[in-house]
Amino acid sequence: MRTHHTLALATLTLAVSSAVQVQASSHREAPFITENPKVDATDFYAFRSYEGGREGYVTLIANYNPLQDPYGGPNYFSLSPDALYEIHIDNTGDAKEDLTFQFQVTNELGNDGKGISLSIGGKDIPVPLKNIGAVTDTDSSNLNFRESYKLTMVNGDRRTGEKHAAVNAANGSTTFAKPFDNVGSKTFSTQAYDQYAHSFIQNVQLTGCPAGAQDGRVFVGQRKDPFAVNLGEIFDLVNLDPTASADAKPDALADKNVTTFALEVPIGCLTGGNSNGIFGAWTTASLPQVSVLDPTPDKLKAKVSGGAWTQVSRLGMPLVNEVVIGLPDKNLFNASQPKDDAAQFLNYVTNPSLPVLLNALFGVTAPTVEGRPDLVAAFLTGLKGVNADGSAAEMLRLNTGIAPTMKANQNNLGVAAGDSAGFPNGRRPGDDVVDAELRVAMGLLCHLPLGLCTPEQAPSGTIPYTDGTPQNAGQFGEAFPYLTTPLAGSPNTN
């Protein structure tokens, strides 16, 4: 029988070794996706809900549209009505989706799609702005632009499986409203933005789940970017002292927002009743294969799109594509599926380039173990007895049999510090994966009695590398959707 100590050590291995893929959140990680920010996934989270009374649920969070400046008007940061945003679940260990949650967004002008106009000089003149006055959760008449979405659950293959429309439990509708971005305190002068946005958290019936496991919650809207990282210096050839204080540097994303898809689902729906309680998850975004620019755009449409859905963004474990996958294959990784990872990307795991780059920059010694079996176990298979599910693929794996840790007791290093409900048993917003990645890339696992490699094969493996920017649970809420209120575009309260 596995002892508690051995299990904690094994889980620690997965926690820190999985972090080899991470140095920041996944912003602008591939050449093509930089041209399509509305479908650029930045972070993906999957964790047992730690809000009081919600322990029987899992929260899934997929963030898109990176580096949003709060003041980015007049059009701000809507989602793409041409895109299909998806969260995939594999609960049978074959690296293929068994469940998919699809989000499709609709954009429309105010005034019943005609747009708000003002009578000027005897003529109705359409206004150039997305709102013309104060907005509240009960009065959106001043909005000149509105977003809504439909949520569909697919059982089986994402394109050919059985589809089930999610239902708003409050009114029976299959359409859900999305809040307007936090453009500033004057627009939201009569109601605080957090109260306004909170009203868009919807109870939902997930009709594709088994009976008794269909009730959930959903929220789609702007949030403060949850990832904390010293982004500029890291990607300037690690232009910092990587052994300095873990809180010596400011968060480069402190003044940025993102757009969040948050979904809370009963555990019994996600695991499908499997015996191990483990599932793998990842998020993707797809666009129609063909898009033609319209030389005479009509209202909000400037192109005509059609053809098969074509995947252009993918994210499971954080930052695989940014710091593991080589530049020639970054677009391919975003278009690929987990079941093909071992065949297409194994060399990037068995022969990682990051340790060699750190060696060139700082003179530290890269691990010498051939084939990096420590990283293979974490990157493609998980660890037996923790969250291995039998597949060989890059996914964020969650063992739902491990109870959630309440916010006040969470450790930002997750299982590495004895908090087995944290990364890489899924990933919570407060889990600090950056520091762990730097250390594991240099062979920290070789200094643990795991039989994967030896301390002699990783002479620099115990150096406490850090990017200098802290991440912890105290930066977030303790209730769904956990991520915090987006920064206001205009904080002036006069």
CSV table of C-alpha atoms in Angstrom, one decimal:
chain,number,residue,atom,x,y,z
A,1,MET,CA,0.0,0.0,0.0
A,2,ARG,CA,1.4,3.4,-0.9
A,3,THR,CA,2.3,5.5,2.1
A,4,HIS,CA,1.2,9.1,2.5
A,5,HIS,CA,4.8,10.3,2.2
A,6,THR,CA,5.4,8.3,-1.0
A,7,LEU,CA,2.2,9.7,-2.5
A,8,ALA,CA,3.1,13.2,-1.6
A,9,LEU,CA,6.5,12.8,-3.1
A,10,ALA,CA,5.1,11.3,-6.3
A,11,THR,CA,2.6,14.1,-6.6
A,12,LEU,CA,5.4,16.6,-6.0
A,13,THR,CA,7.2,15.1,-8.9
A,14,LEU,CA,4.4,15.6,-11.2
A,15,ALA,CA,3.8,19.1,-9.9
A,16,VAL,CA,7.2,20.4,-10.5
A,17,SER,CA,8.1,18.4,-13.5
A,18,SER,CA,4.9,19.4,-15.3
A,19,ALA,CA,6.0,23.0,-14.8
A,20,VAL,CA,8.8,22.5,-17.3
A,21,GLN,CA,6.3,23.8,-19.9
A,22,VAL,CA,5.7,27.1,-18.1
A,23,GLN,CA,7.3,30.5,-17.9
A,24,ALA,CA,4.4,32.8,-18.3
A,25,SER,CA,0.8,32.5,-19.3
A,26,SER,CA,0.3,31.6,-22.9
A,27,HIS,CA,0.1,35.0,-24.5
A,28,ARG,CA,1.0,35.3,-28.2
A,29,GLU,CA,2.8,32.0,-28.1
A,30,ALA,CA,2.7,31.1,-31.9
A,31,PRO,CA,3.2,33.2,-35.0
A,32,PHE,CA,-0.3,32.7,-36.5
A,33,ILE,CA,-2.2,33.3,-33.3
A,34,THR,CA,-0.7,36.8,-32.9
A,35,GLU,CA,-2.8,37.8,-35.8
A,36,ASN,CA,-6.0,36.5,-34.1
A,37,PRO,CA,-6.0,37.7,-30.5
A,38,LYS,CA,-9.7,37.0,-29.9
A,39,VAL,CA,-9.0,33.3,-30.2
A,40,ASP,CA,-5.7,33.3,-28.4
A,41,ALA,CA,-6.0,31.2,-25.2
A,42,THR,CA,-3.9,32.6,-22.4
A,43,ASP,CA,-4.5,30.3,-19.4
A,44,PHE,CA,-6.4,27.2,-18.6
A,45,TYR,CA,-7.4,26.0,-15.1
A,46,ALA,CA,-9.1,22.9,-13.8
A,47,PHE,CA,-9.6,22.4,-10.0
A,48,ARG,CA,-12.0,21.1,-7.4
A,49,SER,CA,-14.2,24.1,-6.5
A,50,TYR,CA,-13.1,25.5,-3.1
A,51,GLU,CA,-16.0,27.8,-2.6
A,52,GLY,CA,-17.9,26.7,0.6
A,53,GLY,CA,-20.5,24.1,-0.2
A,54,ARG,CA,-19.3,23.4,-3.7
A,55,GLU,CA,-16.8,20.6,-3.0
A,56,GLY,CA,-18.8,18.3,-5.4
A,57,TYR,CA,-17.9,20.4,-8.4
A,58,VAL,CA,-15.0,21.2,-10.6
A,59,THR,CA,-14.3,24.6,-12.0
A,60,LEU,CA,-13.0,24.9,-15.5
A,61,ILE,CA,-11.6,28.3,-16.6
A,62,ALA,CA,-10.3,29.2,-20.1
A,63,ASN,CA,-9.0,32.7,-20.7
A,64,TYR,CA,-8.7,34.3,-24.1
A,65,ASN,CA,-7.8,37.6,-25.8
A,66,PRO,CA,-4.5,38.5,-24.0
A,67,LEU,CA,-2.9,41.8,-22.9
A,68,GLN,CA,-6.1,43.9,-22.8
A,69,ASP,CA,-5.4,47.5,-21.8
A,70,PRO,CA,-8.4,48.5,-19.7
A,71,TYR,CA,-8.6,51.9,-21.6
A,72,GLY,CA,-8.7,50.1,-25.0
A,73,GLY,CA,-11.7,52.0,-26.3
A,74,PRO,CA,-13.8,52.7,-28.2
A,75,ASN,CA,-14.3,49.1,-29.3
A,76,TYR,CA,-12.8,47.3,-26.3
A,77,PHE,CA,-12.5,43.5,-26.3
A,78,SER,CA,-15.4,41.6,-27.6
A,79,LEU,CA,-15.2,37.9,-28.5
A,80,SER,CA,-15.3,36.6,-32.1
A,81,PRO,CA,-18.8,35.6,-33.4
A,82,ASP,CA,-16.9,33.6,-36.1
A,83,ALA,CA,-15.1,31.4,-33.5
A,84,LEU,CA,-15.9,28.2,-31.7
A,85,TYR,CA,-14.5,28.2,-28.2
A,86,GLU,CA,-14.3,24.8,-26.6
A,87,ILE,CA,-13.2,22.9,-23.4
A,88,HIS,CA,-12.5,19.3,-23.9
A,89,ILE,CA,-12.6,16.4,-21.3
A,90,ASP,CA,-11.0,13.0,-21.7
A,91,ASN,CA,-12.2,10.6,-19.0
A,92,THR,CA,-11.4,7.3,-20.6
A,93,GLY,CA,-7.6,7.7,-20.9
A,94,ASP,CA,-7.3,7.6,-24.7
A,95,ALA,CA,-6.3,11.3,-25.2
A,96,LYS,CA,-9.5,11.9,-27.1
A,97,GLU,CA,-12.4,14.0,-26.0
A,98,ASP,CA,-15.4,12.3,-24.4
A,99,LEU,CA,-17.1,15.6,-23.5
A,100,THR,CA,-16.8,19.0,-25.1
A,101,PHE,CA,-18.3,22.2,-23.9
A,102,GLN,CA,-18.8,24.6,-26.8
A,103,PHE,CA,-19.3,28.3,-26.6
A,104,GLN,CA,-20.5,30.4,-29.5
A,105,VAL,CA,-20.9,34.1,-29.2
A,106,THR,CA,-23.3,36.5,-30.9
A,107,ASN,CA,-22.7,40.2,-31.3
A,108,GLU,CA,-25.4,42.7,-32.1
A,109,LEU,CA,-26.0,46.4,-32.2
A,110,GLY,CA,-28.3,48.0,-29.6
A,111,ASN,CA,-31.8,49.3,-30.4
A,112,ASP,CA,-32.9,45.8,-31.6
A,113,GLY,CA,-29.9,45.4,-34.0
A,114,LYS,CA,-30.4,48.8,-35.7
A,115,GLY,CA,-27.9,50.7,-33.6
A,116,ILE,CA,-28.6,53.7,-31.4
A,117,SER,CA,-29.1,57.0,-33.3
A,118,LEU,CA,-29.4,60.6,-32.2
A,119,SER,CA,-31.6,63.1,-34.0
A,120,ILE,CA,-29.3,65.8,-35.2
A,121,GLY,CA,-30.3,68.5,-37.7
A,122,GLY,CA,-33.5,66.5,-38.4
A,123,LYS,CA,-31.6,63.4,-39.3
A,124,ASP,CA,-31.0,60.1,-37.3
A,125,ILE,CA,-27.3,59.8,-36.9
A,126,PRO,CA,-25.8,56.6,-35.6
A,127,VAL,CA,-23.5,57.1,-32.6
A,128,PRO,CA,-19.9,56.0,-32.8
A,129,LEU,CA,-19.7,54.5,-29.3
A,130,LYS,CA,-20.6,51.2,-27.7
A,131,ASN,CA,-22.6,52.9,-25.0
A,132,ILE,CA,-24.1,56.4,-24.5
A,133,GLY,CA,-24.9,56.4,-20.8
A,134,ALA,CA,-24.9,54.5,-17.5
A,135,VAL,CA,-25.3,50.7,-17.6
A,136,THR,CA,-26.7,48.5,-14.8
A,137,ASP,CA,-27.7,44.8,-14.6
A,138,THR,CA,-31.4,45.9,-14.9
A,139,ASP,CA,-31.0,48.6,-17.5
A,140,SER,CA,-28.9,48.1,-20.6
A,141,SER,CA,-30.8,50.6,-22.8
A,142,ASN,CA,-27.7,52.7,-23.2
A,143,LEU,CA,-25.7,49.9,-24.6
A,144,ASN,CA,-25.1,50.1,-28.3
A,145,PHE,CA,-23.3,46.8,-28.5
A,146,ARG,CA,-24.3,43.5,-26.8
A,147,GLU,CA,-22.9,40.1,-26.6
A,148,SER,CA,-24.6,36.8,-25.8
A,149,TYR,CA,-23.6,33.2,-26.1
A,150,LYS,CA,-24.9,29.6,-26.4
A,151,LEU,CA,-23.4,26.7,-24.5
A,152,THR,CA,-23.6,23.3,-26.0
A,153,MET,CA,-22.3,20.0,-24.5
A,154,VAL,CA,-21.2,17.3,-26.9
A,155,ASN,CA,-20.9,13.7,-25.9
A,156,GLY,CA,-18.2,11.9,-27.9
A,157,ASP,CA,-16.3,13.3,-30.8
A,158,ARG,CA,-16.4,17.1,-30.8
A,159,ARG,CA,-17.8,17.3,-34.4
A,160,THR,CA,-19.9,14.2,-34.8
A,161,GLY,CA,-21.0,13.5,-31.2
A,162,GLU,CA,-24.5,13.9,-29.7
A,163,LYS,CA,-25.2,17.6,-28.9
A,164,HIS,CA,-27.1,18.9,-25.9
A,165,ALA,CA,-28.0,22.6,-25.5
A,166,ALA,CA,-27.3,23.9,-22.0
A,167,VAL,CA,-30.4,25.6,-20.5
A,168,ASN,CA,-30.5,28.8,-18.3
A,169,ALA,CA,-32.0,27.5,-15.1
A,170,ALA,CA,-33.6,30.8,-14.3
A,171,ASN,CA,-35.7,31.2,-17.5
A,172,GLY,CA,-35.4,28.1,-19.6
A,173,SER,CA,-33.5,30.0,-22.4
A,174,THR,CA,-30.6,28.5,-24.3
A,175,THR,CA,-29.1,32.0,-24.6
A,176,PHE,CA,-26.9,33.6,-22.0
A,177,ALA,CA,-25.9,37.2,-21.7
A,178,LYS,CA,-22.3,38.5,-21.4
A,179,PRO,CA,-21.5,41.6,-19.4
A,180,PHE,CA,-20.1,44.7,-21.1
A,181,ASP,CA,-16.4,45.3,-20.5
A,182,ASN,CA,-15.4,47.5,-17.5
A,183,VAL,CA,-14.9,50.7,-19.6
A,184,GLY,CA,-14.9,52.9,-16.5
A,185,SER,CA,-16.5,54.3,-13.4
A,186,LYS,CA,-18.8,56.8,-15.2
A,187,THR,CA,-20.5,54.1,-17.3
A,188,PHE,CA,-20.9,52.1,-14.1
A,189,SER,CA,-21.6,55.1,-11.8
A,190,THR,CA,-24.9,53.8,-10.4
A,191,GLN,CA,-23.8,50.2,-9.8
A,192,ALA,CA,-20.3,48.9,-8.9
A,193,TYR,CA,-18.9,46.8,-11.8
A,194,ASP,CA,-18.3,43.8,-9.6
A,195,GLN,CA,-22.0,43.7,-8.7
A,196,TYR,CA,-23.0,44.3,-12.3
A,197,ALA,CA,-20.7,41.4,-13.5
A,198,HIS,CA,-21.8,39.1,-10.7
A,199,SER,CA,-25.4,39.2,-12.0
A,200,PHE,CA,-24.1,37.4,-15.2
A,201,ILE,CA,-23.2,34.3,-13.2
A,202,GLN,CA,-25.9,31.9,-14.4
A,203,ASN,CA,-27.2,28.6,-13.0
A,204,VAL,CA,-27.2,26.2,-15.9
A,205,GLN,CA,-28.7,22.8,-16.6
A,206,LEU,CA,-26.1,20.7,-18.5
A,207,THR,CA,-28.6,18.4,-20.2
A,208,GLY,CA,-25.9,16.1,-21.6
A,209,CYS,CA,-24.7,15.1,-18.2
A,210,PRO,CA,-26.1,12.1,-16.3
A,211,ALA,CA,-29.2,12.6,-14.2
A,212,GLY,CA,-28.3,14.0,-10.9
A,213,ALA,CA,-25.2,15.7,-12.2
A,214,GLN,CA,-26.6,18.3,-14.5
A,215,ASP,CA,-26.6,21.4,-12.4
A,216,GLY,CA,-23.8,23.9,-12.9
A,217,ARG,CA,-22.8,27.5,-13.2
A,218,VAL,CA,-21.4,29.5,-16.1
A,219,PHE,CA,-19.9,33.0,-16.5
A,220,VAL,CA,-18.4,34.5,-19.6
A,221,GLY,CA,-16.9,38.0,-19.3
A,222,GLN,CA,-13.9,40.2,-18.7
A,223,ARG,CA,-11.7,39.6,-15.7
A,224,LYS,CA,-8.4,40.9,-14.4
A,225,ASP,CA,-5.5,38.9,-16.0
A,226,PRO,CA,-4.9,36.2,-13.3
A,227,PHE,CA,-1.3,35.3,-14.2
A,228,ALA,CA,1.6,37.0,-12.4
A,229,VAL,CA,4.9,36.9,-14.2
A,230,ASN,CA,8.0,38.9,-14.9
A,231,LEU,CA,7.2,38.6,-18.6
A,232,GLY,CA,9.5,41.2,-20.2
A,233,GLU,CA,12.7,40.1,-18.5
A,234,ILE,CA,12.1,36.4,-18.8
A,235,PHE,CA,11.8,36.7,-22.6
A,236,ASP,CA,14.8,39.1,-22.9
A,237,LEU,CA,17.1,36.1,-22.5
A,238,VAL,CA,16.2,35.8,-18.8
A,239,ASN,CA,17.4,39.3,-18.1
A,240,LEU,CA,17.4,39.0,-14.3
A,241,ASP,CA,19.1,37.2,-11.4
A,242,PRO,CA,17.2,33.9,-11.4
A,243,THR,CA,18.3,33.2,-7.8
A,244,ALA,CA,17.2,36.5,-6.2
A,245,SER,CA,14.1,37.0,-4.0
A,246,ALA,CA,10.9,35.3,-5.2
A,247,ASP,CA,9.1,38.7,-4.8
A,248,ALA,CA,11.7,41.1,-6.1
A,249,LYS,CA,10.0,41.9,-9.4
A,250,PRO,CA,6.7,43.5,-10.4
A,251,ASP,CA,4.0,41.6,-12.3
A,252,ALA,CA,4.2,42.6,-15.9
A,253,LEU,CA,0.5,41.7,-16.4
A,254,ALA,CA,-0.7,43.8,-13.4
A,255,ASP,CA,-2.4,46.3,-15.6
A,256,LYS,CA,-4.0,43.9,-18.1
A,257,ASN,CA,-7.4,42.2,-18.4
A,258,VAL,CA,-8.5,39.0,-20.2
A,259,THR,CA,-11.8,37.5,-21.2
A,260,THR,CA,-12.9,34.4,-19.2
A,261,PHE,CA,-15.0,31.4,-20.0
A,262,ALA,CA,-15.8,29.9,-16.5
A,263,LEU,CA,-17.8,26.8,-16.1
A,264,GLU,CA,-18.6,24.8,-12.9
A,265,VAL,CA,-19.6,21.2,-13.5
A,266,PRO,CA,-20.5,18.3,-11.1
A,267,ILE,CA,-17.7,15.9,-10.7
A,268,GLY,CA,-19.9,13.0,-11.7
A,269,CYS,CA,-20.5,14.6,-15.1
A,270,LEU,CA,-16.8,15.0,-15.9
A,271,THR,CA,-15.5,11.7,-14.7
A,272,GLY,CA,-18.2,9.7,-16.5
A,273,GLY,CA,-18.3,7.3,-13.5
A,274,ASN,CA,-14.7,6.0,-14.2
A,275,SER,CA,-13.1,4.1,-11.4
A,276,ASN,CA,-10.1,6.4,-10.9
A,277,GLY,CA,-11.8,9.8,-10.8
A,278,ILE,CA,-9.2,11.2,-13.2
A,279,PHE,CA,-9.8,13.2,-16.3
A,280,GLY,CA,-7.7,15.2,-18.7
A,281,ALA,CA,-8.7,18.6,-20.0
A,282,TRP,CA,-7.7,21.3,-22.5
A,283,THR,CA,-9.2,24.3,-24.3
A,284,THR,CA,-9.2,25.1,-28.0
A,285,ALA,CA,-10.6,27.7,-30.3
A,286,SER,CA,-11.5,27.1,-34.0
A,287,LEU,CA,-12.3,29.3,-37.0
A,288,PRO,CA,-14.1,28.5,-40.2
A,289,GLN,CA,-11.6,27.2,-42.8
A,290,VAL,CA,-12.5,29.8,-45.4
A,291,SER,CA,-12.8,33.6,-44.8
A,292,VAL,CA,-13.4,36.2,-47.4
A,293,LEU,CA,-13.2,39.9,-46.8
A,294,ASP,CA,-16.4,41.8,-47.7
A,295,PRO,CA,-15.5,45.0,-49.7
A,296,THR,CA,-18.8,46.5,-48.5
A,297,PRO,CA,-19.1,45.5,-44.8
A,298,ASP,CA,-22.6,45.6,-43.3
A,299,LYS,CA,-22.9,46.7,-39.7
A,300,LEU,CA,-20.7,44.4,-37.6
A,301,LYS,CA,-19.8,41.9,-40.3
A,302,ALA,CA,-16.7,42.6,-42.4
A,303,LYS,CA,-16.1,39.2,-43.8
A,304,VAL,CA,-17.9,36.0,-45.0
A,305,SER,CA,-16.8,32.8,-43.4
A,306,GLY,CA,-17.5,29.1,-44.1
A,307,GLY,CA,-16.1,25.6,-44.4
A,308,ALA,CA,-15.1,23.2,-41.7
A,309,TRP,CA,-14.0,24.3,-38.2
A,310,THR,CA,-10.3,24.6,-38.1
A,311,GLN,CA,-8.5,24.6,-34.8
A,312,VAL,CA,-6.1,27.5,-34.3
A,313,SER,CA,-5.5,27.6,-30.6
A,314,ARG,CA,-4.8,25.0,-28.0
A,315,LEU,CA,-3.9,25.1,-24.3
A,316,GLY,CA,-3.7,22.4,-21.6
A,317,MET,CA,-0.7,22.5,-19.3
A,318,PRO,CA,0.6,26.1,-19.2
A,319,LEU,CA,3.0,27.4,-21.8
A,320,VAL,CA,3.9,24.2,-23.5
A,321,ASN,CA,3.9,26.0,-26.8
A,322,GLU,CA,5.8,29.0,-25.6
A,323,VAL,CA,8.9,27.5,-24.1
A,324,VAL,CA,8.9,23.8,-25.2
A,325,ILE,CA,7.7,23.5,-28.8
A,326,GLY,CA,10.2,24.8,-31.4
A,327,LEU,CA,9.4,27.8,-33.5
A,328,PRO,CA,8.8,25.8,-36.7
A,329,ASP,CA,6.1,23.6,-35.0
A,330,LYS,CA,4.3,26.3,-32.9
A,331,ASN,CA,1.4,26.7,-35.4
A,332,LEU,CA,1.2,22.9,-35.8
A,333,PHE,CA,0.9,22.4,-32.0
A,334,ASN,CA,-2.0,24.9,-31.8
A,335,ALA,CA,-3.8,22.9,-34.6
A,336,SER,CA,-3.1,19.5,-33.1
A,337,GLN,CA,-4.9,17.1,-30.7
A,338,PRO,CA,-3.5,15.5,-27.6
A,339,LYS,CA,-3.7,12.0,-29.1
A,340,ASP,CA,-1.0,12.9,-31.6
A,341,ASP,CA,1.5,14.4,-29.2
A,342,ALA,CA,3.8,11.5,-28.8
A,343,ALA,CA,4.2,11.1,-32.5
A,344,GLN,CA,4.6,14.8,-33.3
A,345,PHE,CA,6.3,16.4,-30.4
A,346,LEU,CA,8.2,13.8,-28.3
A,347,ASN,CA,11.7,15.2,-29.3
A,348,TYR,CA,10.9,18.5,-27.6
A,349,VAL,CA,10.3,16.6,-24.3
A,350,THR,CA,13.2,14.2,-24.5
A,351,ASN,CA,15.6,16.8,-25.7
A,352,PRO,CA,14.4,20.1,-24.1
A,353,SER,CA,16.1,23.3,-25.2
A,354,LEU,CA,15.4,25.4,-22.2
A,355,PRO,CA,18.2,23.9,-20.0
A,356,VAL,CA,20.7,24.4,-22.8
A,357,LEU,CA,19.7,28.0,-23.1
A,358,LEU,CA,20.1,28.5,-19.3
A,359,ASN,CA,23.5,26.9,-19.5
A,360,ALA,CA,24.5,29.4,-22.3
A,361,LEU,CA,23.2,32.3,-20.3
A,362,PHE,CA,24.3,31.6,-16.8
A,363,GLY,CA,26.9,28.8,-17.0
A,364,VAL,CA,24.8,26.3,-15.1
A,365,THR,CA,25.0,22.7,-16.1
A,366,ALA,CA,22.1,21.2,-18.0
A,367,PRO,CA,20.9,17.7,-16.9
A,368,THR,CA,22.8,14.9,-18.7
A,369,VAL,CA,20.2,12.1,-18.4
A,370,GLU,CA,19.4,10.7,-21.8
A,371,GLY,CA,15.9,11.1,-23.0
A,372,ARG,CA,14.7,13.0,-19.9
A,373,PRO,CA,12.5,10.2,-18.5
A,374,ASP,CA,11.5,12.6,-15.7
A,375,LEU,CA,9.9,15.0,-18.2
A,376,VAL,CA,8.4,12.2,-20.3
A,377,ALA,CA,6.5,10.9,-17.2
A,378,ALA,CA,5.2,14.4,-16.5
A,379,PHE,CA,4.7,15.7,-19.9
A,380,LEU,CA,3.0,12.8,-21.6
A,381,THR,CA,1.8,10.2,-19.1
A,382,GLY,CA,1.4,11.6,-15.6
A,383,LEU,CA,2.5,9.5,-12.6
A,384,LYS,CA,1.1,6.2,-11.6
A,385,GLY,CA,-0.8,6.5,-8.3
A,386,VAL,CA,-1.4,10.2,-8.7
A,387,ASN,CA,-3.1,11.3,-11.9
A,388,ALA,CA,-1.9,9.0,-14.6
A,389,ASP,CA,-4.9,8.0,-16.8
A,390,GLY,CA,-3.3,5.6,-19.2
A,391,SER,CA,-2.8,8.1,-22.0
A,392,ALA,CA,0.3,9.6,-23.5
A,393,ALA,CA,-0.6,13.1,-24.3
A,394,GLU,CA,-0.2,16.7,-23.1
A,395,MET,CA,-3.3,17.6,-21.0
A,396,LEU,CA,-4.1,19.2,-17.7
A,397,ARG,CA,-5.0,16.2,-15.5
A,398,LEU,CA,-7.1,16.4,-12.4
A,399,ASN,CA,-7.6,13.7,-9.8
A,400,THR,CA,-11.0,14.5,-8.4
A,401,GLY,CA,-10.5,12.0,-5.6
A,402,ILE,CA,-8.2,14.6,-3.8
A,403,ALA,CA,-10.3,17.0,-1.7
A,404,PRO,CA,-10.0,20.7,-2.4
A,405,THR,CA,-8.0,23.0,-0.1
A,406,MET,CA,-9.8,26.1,1.1
A,407,LYS,CA,-8.3,29.4,0.0
A,408,ALA,CA,-6.8,30.3,3.3
A,409,ASN,CA,-4.9,27.1,3.5
A,410,GLN,CA,-3.6,26.9,-0.1
A,411,ASN,CA,0.1,26.9,-0.8
A,412,ASN,CA,1.1,28.5,-4.0
A,413,LEU,CA,3.6,25.7,-4.8
A,414,GLY,CA,0.7,23.2,-4.6
A,415,VAL,CA,1.7,19.6,-4.0
A,416,ALA,CA,5.3,20.6,-3.9
A,417,ALA,CA,4.5,22.1,-0.5
A,418,GLY,CA,2.1,19.3,0.7
A,419,ASP,CA,-1.0,20.9,-0.8
A,420,SER,CA,-2.1,18.0,-3.0
A,421,ALA,CA,-5.1,19.8,-4.4
A,422,GLY,CA,-2.9,22.2,-6.3
A,423,PHE,CA,-0.8,22.1,-9.4
A,424,PRO,CA,-0.3,19.8,-11.2
A,425,ASN,CA,-3.3,18.0,-9.8
A,426,GLY,CA,-5.1,20.3,-12.1
A,427,ARG,CA,-4.3,24.0,-11.7
A,428,ARG,CA,-5.7,26.7,-9.5
A,429,PRO,CA,-5.4,30.5,-10.1
A,430,GLY,CA,-3.0,30.9,-7.2
A,431,ASP,CA,-0.6,28.1,-8.1
A,432,ASP,CA,2.8,29.5,-8.9
A,433,VAL,CA,4.1,27.4,-11.7
A,434,VAL,CA,6.9,29.7,-13.0
A,435,ASP,CA,9.5,29.1,-10.3
A,436,ALA,CA,8.9,25.4,-10.3
A,437,GLU,CA,9.4,25.3,-14.1
A,438,LEU,CA,12.8,26.9,-13.9
A,439,ARG,CA,14.0,24.5,-11.2
A,440,VAL,CA,12.7,21.3,-12.9
A,441,ALA,CA,14.1,22.3,-16.2
A,442,MET,CA,17.5,22.1,-14.6
A,443,GLY,CA,16.9,18.7,-13.1
A,444,LEU,CA,15.3,19.1,-9.6
A,445,LEU,CA,13.6,15.7,-10.0
A,446,CYS,CA,16.9,14.0,-10.3
A,447,HIS,CA,17.6,14.9,-6.6
A,448,LEU,CA,14.5,13.0,-5.5
A,449,PRO,CA,14.4,9.2,-4.9
A,450,LEU,CA,12.2,8.5,-7.9
A,451,GLY,CA,14.4,6.3,-9.9
A,452,LEU,CA,14.1,8.5,-13.0
A,453,CYS,CA,17.6,10.0,-12.9
A,454,THR,CA,20.4,10.7,-10.4
A,455,PRO,CA,21.7,13.8,-8.7
A,456,GLU,CA,25.0,13.4,-10.6
A,457,GLN,CA,23.0,13.8,-13.8
A,458,ALA,CA,21.7,17.2,-12.7
A,459,PRO,CA,24.4,19.1,-10.8
A,460,SER,CA,22.5,22.4,-11.0
A,461,GLY,CA,19.2,20.8,-10.1
A,462,THR,CA,18.9,22.3,-6.6
A,463,ILE,CA,19.4,25.9,-7.4
A,464,PRO,CA,16.2,27.9,-6.3
A,465,TYR,CA,15.4,29.6,-9.6
A,466,THR,CA,12.7,32.2,-9.7
A,467,ASP,CA,11.3,34.9,-12.0
A,468,GLY,CA,10.9,37.2,-9.0
A,469,THR,CA,7.2,37.6,-9.3
A,470,PRO,CA,4.9,35.9,-6.7
A,471,GLN,CA,1.6,34.2,-7.4
A,472,ASN,CA,-0.7,33.1,-4.6
A,473,ALA,CA,-4.4,32.4,-3.7
A,474,GLY,CA,-4.6,35.7,-1.8
A,475,GLN,CA,-4.7,37.5,-5.2
A,476,PHE,CA,-8.1,35.9,-6.0
A,477,GLY,CA,-11.6,35.4,-4.7
A,478,GLU,CA,-12.9,32.4,-2.9
A,479,ALA,CA,-16.1,32.0,-4.9
A,480,PHE,CA,-17.0,31.2,-8.5
A,481,PRO,CA,-15.6,32.5,-10.9
A,482,TYR,CA,-12.7,33.2,-8.6
A,483,LEU,CA,-10.9,35.5,-10.9
A,484,THR,CA,-11.1,39.2,-9.9
A,485,THR,CA,-12.9,42.3,-11.2
A,486,PRO,CA,-11.3,43.6,-14.3
A,487,LEU,CA,-9.4,46.9,-14.2
A,488,ALA,CA,-11.5,49.9,-15.1
A,489,GLY,CA,-10.7,51.8,-18.3
A,490,SER,CA,-11.4,55.1,-16.6
A,491,PRO,CA,-10.9,55.0,-12.8
A,492,ASN,CA,-11.9,58.7,-12.5
A,493,THR,CA,-14.6,59.0,-9.9
A,494,ASN,CA,-15.3,62.8,-10.4
